[in-house]
Tab-separated table of C-alpha atoms and ligand atoms in Angstrom:
chain	number	residue	atom	x	y	z
A	1	UNK	CA	-3.276	47.534	-97.092
A	2	UNK	CA	-6.554	45.790	-96.349
A	3	UNK	CA	-8.396	44.004	-99.081
A	4	UNK	CA	-11.781	42.463	-98.779
A	5	UNK	CA	-11.761	39.811	-101.422
A	6	UNK	CA	-14.193	36.952	-101.494
A	7	UNK	CA	-14.069	35.793	-105.096
A	8	UNK	CA	-16.571	33.184	-106.097
A	9	UNK	CA	-15.863	30.136	-108.189
A	10	UNK	CA	-12.389	29.467	-106.788
A	11	UNK	CA	-13.176	27.837	-103.440
A	12	UNK	CA	-13.445	24.072	-103.308
A	13	UNK	CA	-12.493	22.484	-100.022
A	14	UNK	CA	-15.148	19.789	-100.236
A	15	UNK	CA	-14.187	16.326	-99.047
A	16	UNK	CA	-13.608	13.416	-101.397
A	17	UNK	CA	-15.416	10.199	-100.588
A	18	UNK	CA	-12.696	8.031	-99.131
A	19	UNK	CA	-12.923	4.346	-98.337
A	20	UNK	CA	-10.586	4.079	-95.336
A	21	UNK	CA	-10.714	7.553	-93.754
A	22	UNK	CA	-13.259	10.335	-93.310
A	23	UNK	CA	-12.303	13.913	-94.209
A	24	UNK	CA	-14.248	16.731	-92.561
A	25	UNK	CA	-13.420	20.135	-94.121
A	26	UNK	CA	-12.481	22.886	-91.638
A	27	UNK	CA	-13.056	26.162	-93.512
A	28	UNK	CA	-14.193	27.006	-97.036
A	29	UNK	CA	-10.597	27.753	-97.956
A	30	UNK	CA	-8.633	24.834	-96.559
A	31	UNK	CA	-7.959	22.302	-93.813
A	32	UNK	CA	-9.719	19.093	-92.841
A	33	UNK	CA	-10.060	16.874	-89.828
A	34	UNK	CA	-9.350	13.237	-90.581
A	35	UNK	CA	-11.480	10.854	-88.542
A	36	UNK	CA	-11.500	7.103	-88.216
A	37	UNK	CA	-7.733	6.763	-88.021
A	38	UNK	CA	-5.178	5.857	-85.357
A	39	UNK	CA	-1.775	7.158	-86.431
A	40	UNK	CA	-0.087	4.555	-84.233
A	41	UNK	CA	-1.510	1.707	-86.327
A	42	UNK	CA	-2.000	3.143	-89.787
A	43	UNK	CA	-2.616	0.904	-92.785
A	44	UNK	CA	-1.130	1.512	-96.249
A	45	UNK	CA	-4.637	2.096	-97.624
A	46	UNK	CA	-5.337	4.747	-95.002
A	47	UNK	CA	-1.983	6.399	-95.651
A	48	UNK	CA	-2.647	6.637	-99.407
A	49	UNK	CA	-5.927	8.434	-98.720
A	50	UNK	CA	-4.307	10.717	-96.120
A	51	UNK	CA	-1.666	11.746	-98.660
A	52	UNK	CA	-4.363	12.511	-101.230
A	53	UNK	CA	-6.332	14.497	-98.627
A	54	UNK	CA	-3.239	16.483	-97.615
A	55	UNK	CA	-2.632	17.768	-101.136
A	56	UNK	CA	-6.319	18.587	-101.493
A	57	UNK	CA	-6.925	20.311	-98.131
A	58	UNK	CA	-3.299	21.557	-97.569
A	59	UNK	CA	-3.556	21.020	-93.781
A	60	UNK	CA	-4.927	17.976	-91.954
A	61	UNK	CA	-5.476	17.291	-88.279
A	62	UNK	CA	-6.365	14.267	-86.204
A	63	UNK	CA	-7.853	14.426	-82.703
A	64	UNK	CA	-7.140	12.230	-79.671
A	65	UNK	CA	-4.018	10.536	-80.990
A	66	UNK	CA	-1.823	8.614	-78.586
A	67	UNK	CA	1.517	8.287	-80.291
A	68	UNK	CA	5.143	7.780	-79.294
A	69	UNK	CA	8.164	9.507	-80.851
A	70	UNK	CA	8.682	6.286	-82.853
A	71	UNK	CA	5.108	6.478	-84.196
A	72	UNK	CA	5.614	10.096	-85.259
A	73	UNK	CA	8.912	9.199	-86.914
A	74	UNK	CA	7.300	6.275	-88.763
A	75	UNK	CA	4.380	8.400	-89.991
A	76	UNK	CA	6.766	11.152	-91.142
A	77	UNK	CA	8.957	8.645	-92.997
A	78	UNK	CA	5.967	7.366	-94.966
A	79	UNK	CA	6.135	10.701	-96.855
A	80	UNK	CA	9.911	10.625	-97.437
A	81	UNK	CA	13.222	11.414	-95.758
A	82	UNK	CA	13.311	13.587	-92.658
A	83	UNK	CA	13.796	17.279	-93.352
A	84	UNK	CA	16.637	19.290	-91.879
A	85	UNK	CA	15.542	21.905	-89.393
A	86	UNK	CA	17.454	25.143	-89.324
A	87	UNK	CA	16.431	26.254	-85.826
A	88	UNK	CA	15.867	23.395	-83.444
A	89	UNK	CA	17.545	20.255	-82.110
A	90	UNK	CA	15.826	16.924	-81.590
A	91	UNK	CA	14.918	15.226	-78.325
A	92	UNK	CA	17.526	12.800	-76.923
A	93	UNK	CA	17.560	9.610	-78.975
A	94	UNK	CA	15.240	11.101	-81.621
A	95	UNK	CA	17.200	13.763	-83.445
A	96	UNK	CA	14.405	14.338	-85.970
A	97	UNK	CA	11.693	14.969	-83.380
A	98	UNK	CA	12.027	18.577	-82.335
A	99	UNK	CA	10.443	19.840	-79.122
A	100	UNK	CA	8.543	23.116	-79.502
A	101	UNK	CA	7.915	24.068	-75.880
A	102	UNK	CA	7.023	27.316	-74.165
A	103	UNK	CA	6.868	27.226	-70.387
A	104	UNK	CA	4.101	28.974	-68.454
A	105	UNK	CA	6.530	31.516	-67.006
A	106	UNK	CA	8.365	32.258	-70.266
A	107	UNK	CA	7.789	35.745	-71.581
A	108	UNK	CA	9.288	36.332	-74.999
A	109	UNK	CA	8.759	38.769	-77.838
A	110	UNK	CA	9.140	36.062	-80.439
A	111	UNK	CA	8.026	32.458	-80.246
A	112	UNK	CA	8.887	29.643	-82.624
A	113	UNK	CA	6.695	30.043	-85.708
A	114	UNK	CA	5.493	33.588	-85.053
A	115	UNK	CA	4.912	35.664	-88.182
A	116	UNK	CA	3.447	34.323	-91.408
A	117	UNK	CA	5.897	31.873	-92.939
A	118	UNK	CA	6.503	28.766	-94.944
A	119	UNK	CA	9.074	26.539	-93.259
A	120	UNK	CA	12.759	27.302	-93.948
A	121	UNK	CA	12.419	28.591	-97.547
A	122	UNK	CA	15.905	30.110	-97.231
A	123	UNK	CA	17.264	26.590	-97.828
A	124	UNK	CA	17.911	25.128	-101.278
A	125	UNK	CA	15.518	22.268	-100.479
A	126	UNK	CA	12.985	23.518	-97.915
A	127	UNK	CA	10.956	20.947	-95.958
A	128	UNK	CA	7.957	19.800	-97.985
A	129	UNK	CA	5.688	18.818	-95.112
A	130	UNK	CA	5.697	19.728	-91.416
A	131	UNK	CA	3.958	17.918	-88.569
A	132	UNK	CA	3.147	18.919	-85.004
A	133	UNK	CA	1.896	16.743	-82.188
A	134	UNK	CA	0.246	18.597	-79.319
A	135	UNK	CA	0.935	17.191	-75.834
A	136	UNK	CA	0.383	20.036	-73.356
A	137	UNK	CA	-2.023	22.672	-74.655
A	138	UNK	CA	-3.158	25.980	-73.118
A	139	UNK	CA	-6.858	26.073	-72.170
A	140	UNK	CA	-7.249	28.834	-74.737
A	141	UNK	CA	-4.791	30.594	-77.054
A	142	UNK	CA	-1.847	28.980	-78.792
A	143	UNK	CA	-3.841	28.290	-81.952
A	144	UNK	CA	-2.151	27.939	-85.323
A	145	UNK	CA	-3.457	29.678	-88.441
A	146	UNK	CA	-2.803	28.782	-92.087
A	147	UNK	CA	-3.516	30.421	-95.460
A	148	UNK	CA	-3.980	28.527	-98.701
A	149	UNK	CA	-1.402	29.936	-101.114
A	150	UNK	CA	-2.659	27.833	-104.050
A	151	UNK	CA	-6.135	29.335	-103.658
A	152	UNK	CA	-4.540	32.793	-103.356
A	153	UNK	CA	-2.683	32.154	-106.628
A	154	UNK	CA	-5.897	31.102	-108.397
A	155	UNK	CA	-7.565	34.323	-107.229
A	156	UNK	CA	-5.018	36.555	-108.999
A	157	UNK	CA	-5.829	38.073	-112.377
A	158	UNK	CA	-4.339	36.478	-115.491
A	159	UNK	CA	-2.291	39.653	-115.957
A	160	UNK	CA	-0.776	39.410	-112.467
A	161	UNK	CA	-0.118	35.682	-112.904
A	162	UNK	CA	1.730	36.413	-116.172
A	163	UNK	CA	3.736	39.137	-114.479
A	164	UNK	CA	4.854	36.762	-111.722
A	165	UNK	CA	5.755	33.888	-114.045
A	166	UNK	CA	9.533	33.410	-114.017
A	167	UNK	CA	10.221	35.771	-111.091
A	168	UNK	CA	12.453	34.494	-108.300
A	169	UNK	CA	11.942	35.568	-104.705
A	170	UNK	CA	14.872	36.008	-102.332
A	171	UNK	CA	14.116	33.926	-99.239
A	172	UNK	CA	16.367	34.894	-96.323
A	173	UNK	CA	16.298	34.468	-92.541
A	174	UNK	CA	17.903	37.914	-92.080
A	175	UNK	CA	14.930	39.307	-90.136
A	176	UNK	CA	14.584	36.304	-87.821
A	177	UNK	CA	18.311	36.129	-87.136
A	178	UNK	CA	18.601	39.826	-86.300
A	179	UNK	CA	15.552	39.574	-83.998
A	180	UNK	CA	17.119	36.604	-82.221
A	181	UNK	CA	20.396	38.458	-81.889
A	182	UNK	CA	18.583	41.501	-80.477
A	183	UNK	CA	16.648	39.309	-78.014
A	184	UNK	CA	19.910	37.798	-76.906
A	185	UNK	CA	21.470	41.211	-76.435
A	186	UNK	CA	18.534	42.358	-74.351
A	187	UNK	CA	18.917	39.195	-72.308
A	188	UNK	CA	15.235	38.410	-72.718
A	189	UNK	CA	15.819	34.731	-73.204
A	190	UNK	CA	18.407	34.513	-70.354
A	191	UNK	CA	17.866	31.504	-68.188
A	192	UNK	CA	14.734	30.508	-70.059
A	193	UNK	CA	14.197	27.376	-72.041
A	194	UNK	CA	13.971	28.306	-75.685
A	195	UNK	CA	13.028	26.424	-78.815
A	196	UNK	CA	15.702	28.193	-80.833
A	197	UNK	CA	18.840	26.136	-80.435
A	198	UNK	CA	21.063	27.935	-82.895
A	199	UNK	CA	21.408	31.678	-82.693
A	200	UNK	CA	25.128	32.342	-83.152
A	201	UNK	CA	26.298	33.936	-86.393
A	202	UNK	CA	28.160	30.810	-87.341
A	203	UNK	CA	28.542	29.562	-90.888
A	204	UNK	CA	25.143	27.894	-90.806
A	205	UNK	CA	23.376	31.029	-89.566
A	206	UNK	CA	25.125	33.080	-92.218
A	207	UNK	CA	23.856	30.616	-94.856
A	208	UNK	CA	20.310	31.148	-93.529
A	209	UNK	CA	20.777	34.910	-93.902
A	210	UNK	CA	22.254	34.587	-97.401
A	211	UNK	CA	19.250	32.434	-98.229
A	212	UNK	CA	18.162	31.226	-101.649
A	213	UNK	CA	16.246	32.428	-104.715
A	214	UNK	CA	13.145	30.379	-105.505
A	215	UNK	CA	10.300	30.706	-108.044
A	216	UNK	CA	7.670	33.083	-106.695
A	217	UNK	CA	5.078	30.764	-108.256
A	218	UNK	CA	5.922	27.148	-107.570
A	219	UNK	CA	4.451	23.963	-108.984
A	220	UNK	CA	3.572	21.091	-106.692
A	221	UNK	CA	5.689	18.055	-107.598
A	222	UNK	CA	2.879	15.536	-107.030
A	223	UNK	CA	-0.238	17.337	-108.275
A	224	UNK	CA	1.079	20.070	-110.598
A	225	UNK	CA	-0.931	22.661	-108.659
A	226	UNK	CA	0.573	26.163	-108.710
A	227	UNK	CA	0.894	28.303	-105.609
A	228	UNK	CA	2.394	31.574	-104.447
A	229	UNK	CA	5.703	31.088	-102.664
A	230	UNK	CA	5.657	34.273	-100.617
A	231	UNK	CA	5.558	34.946	-96.896
A	232	UNK	CA	6.084	37.812	-94.450
A	233	UNK	CA	8.995	36.335	-92.533
A	234	UNK	CA	11.448	35.297	-95.231
A	235	UNK	CA	10.538	36.948	-98.584
A	236	UNK	CA	13.003	39.816	-98.847
A	237	UNK	CA	13.382	40.726	-102.504
A	238	UNK	CA	12.978	39.698	-106.123
A	239	UNK	CA	15.922	38.790	-108.336
A	240	UNK	CA	16.800	41.566	-110.795
A	241	UNK	CA	14.572	44.188	-109.167
A	242	UNK	CA	15.398	47.145	-106.954
A	243	UNK	CA	14.218	46.784	-103.382
A	244	UNK	CA	11.541	49.447	-104.014
A	245	UNK	CA	10.215	47.559	-107.059
A	246	UNK	CA	10.282	44.245	-105.221
A	247	UNK	CA	8.651	45.685	-102.114
A	248	UNK	CA	5.628	46.947	-104.018
A	249	UNK	CA	5.011	43.510	-105.558
A	250	UNK	CA	5.835	41.571	-102.386
A	251	UNK	CA	3.759	43.954	-100.256
A	252	UNK	CA	0.742	43.307	-102.446
A	253	UNK	CA	1.295	39.534	-102.498
A	254	UNK	CA	1.803	39.291	-98.722
A	255	UNK	CA	-1.472	41.133	-98.100
A	256	UNK	CA	-3.228	39.113	-100.792
A	257	UNK	CA	-2.163	35.652	-99.592
A	258	UNK	CA	-3.063	36.289	-95.933
A	259	UNK	CA	-6.630	37.468	-96.424
A	260	UNK	CA	-9.022	35.921	-93.880
A	261	UNK	CA	-10.966	34.360	-96.757
A	262	UNK	CA	-8.000	32.101	-97.550
A	263	UNK	CA	-7.401	30.947	-93.960
A	264	UNK	CA	-8.268	28.268	-91.454
A	265	UNK	CA	-7.439	28.219	-87.763
A	266	UNK	CA	-6.856	25.220	-85.529
A	267	UNK	CA	-7.671	25.105	-81.839
A	268	UNK	CA	-5.365	22.458	-80.397
A	269	UNK	CA	-6.212	19.969	-77.684
A	270	UNK	CA	-3.926	17.377	-76.060
A	271	UNK	CA	-3.480	14.562	-78.584
A	272	UNK	CA	-4.158	16.712	-81.661
A	273	UNK	CA	-1.769	15.904	-84.509
A	274	UNK	CA	-1.547	18.245	-87.504
A	275	UNK	CA	0.428	18.239	-90.736
A	276	UNK	CA	0.600	20.694	-93.598
A	277	UNK	CA	2.187	21.020	-97.004
A	278	UNK	CA	4.613	23.960	-96.983
A	279	UNK	CA	4.440	24.103	-100.780
A	280	UNK	CA	0.724	24.911	-100.710
A	281	UNK	CA	0.181	27.055	-97.618
A	282	UNK	CA	1.791	29.439	-95.143
A	283	UNK	CA	1.150	29.480	-91.405
A	284	UNK	CA	1.842	31.208	-88.122
A	285	UNK	CA	1.767	30.492	-84.399
A	286	UNK	CA	0.294	32.926	-81.865
A	287	UNK	CA	2.226	34.297	-78.893
A	288	UNK	CA	-0.946	34.777	-76.837
A	289	UNK	CA	-0.848	32.251	-73.996
A	290	UNK	CA	1.432	33.734	-71.326
A	291	UNK	CA	0.910	31.895	-68.074
A	292	UNK	CA	0.170	28.582	-69.778
A	293	UNK	CA	2.487	25.821	-70.920
A	294	UNK	CA	2.485	24.574	-74.520
A	295	UNK	CA	4.391	21.425	-75.476
A	296	UNK	CA	4.488	20.183	-79.059
A	297	UNK	CA	6.703	17.807	-81.029
A	298	UNK	CA	7.615	18.594	-84.587
A	299	UNK	CA	8.927	16.563	-87.506
A	300	UNK	CA	9.464	17.569	-91.124
A	301	UNK	CA	9.719	15.770	-94.447
A	302	UNK	CA	12.541	16.731	-96.772
A	303	UNK	CA	11.440	18.609	-99.886
A	304	UNK	CA	12.783	19.211	-103.363
A	305	UNK	CA	14.324	22.258	-105.017
A	306	UNK	CA	11.214	24.349	-105.755
A	307	UNK	CA	10.326	24.700	-109.449
B	1	SIN	C1	5.579	26.219	-86.685
B	1	SIN	O1	5.616	27.282	-87.269
B	1	SIN	O2	6.027	25.193	-87.210
B	1	SIN	C2	4.979	26.144	-85.289
B	1	SIN	C3	3.516	26.350	-85.303
B	1	SIN	C4	2.934	26.326	-83.909
B	1	SIN	O3	3.656	26.097	-82.936
B	1	SIN	O4	1.724	26.537	-83.786
């Protein structure tokens, strides 16, 4: 299903006039570069404006940052507790800083973050905010793309919004887990460094597959903004509906939320630091840089039970 929807009157990614930072919008739909800031020596005033800008633009990025694991941990903790990551393990001595690394000679069908997704929605309390620090970046490729799911919600008809109100989506890692199991069987990841630390069908993996039911329209706890909580990777059904009924609604919503008009795309460079609000956008990584190394470090902020 391909829609060409460019509704007018709903887009507003203009920058607020801040005192301590400068926000430079990336696309009409979302995203902004934040200039005039060193994340290693952030002031409280700058942080307050960054938090405001994050909820407004959904995804922020900073260029040319030189930060340590401690700096990334400190910046993450300004937003709240660390989130729990279902897939990865931390670097030695920094259990909450997860390496996301693909070596130049690694060839894999599935990379970490491939497929449109919001982070770990199969958990009762999915991570609210995710952050990535780019260290080694391919000369081209390896971009990340986001879609603004609050803008997508605003662009639905009143009738569709009413229909969705009160529905609960089944978020499950069933697809990801069975792909990982198949990759393992095929031996594709044999002997290669992989970002996915946990792939056995242990209790924890089974809990990821069982997943959780969350509101299909969620309300942001800080701003009250409503957004679609739907993605391609984890949204598997709707409570109380047959799979055929759910699939027709989810199929429409997945195509709707990922329209190019709602997106922005980031070209990384060494020292680029990005963060996004998983409650307000979905994202995906590209598996398009074979032959080049990509090394990133990821942290997440714990979220709340979606309402
Ligand atoms: C992610 O989905 O968190 C990873 C995104 C990326 O590596 O570009």
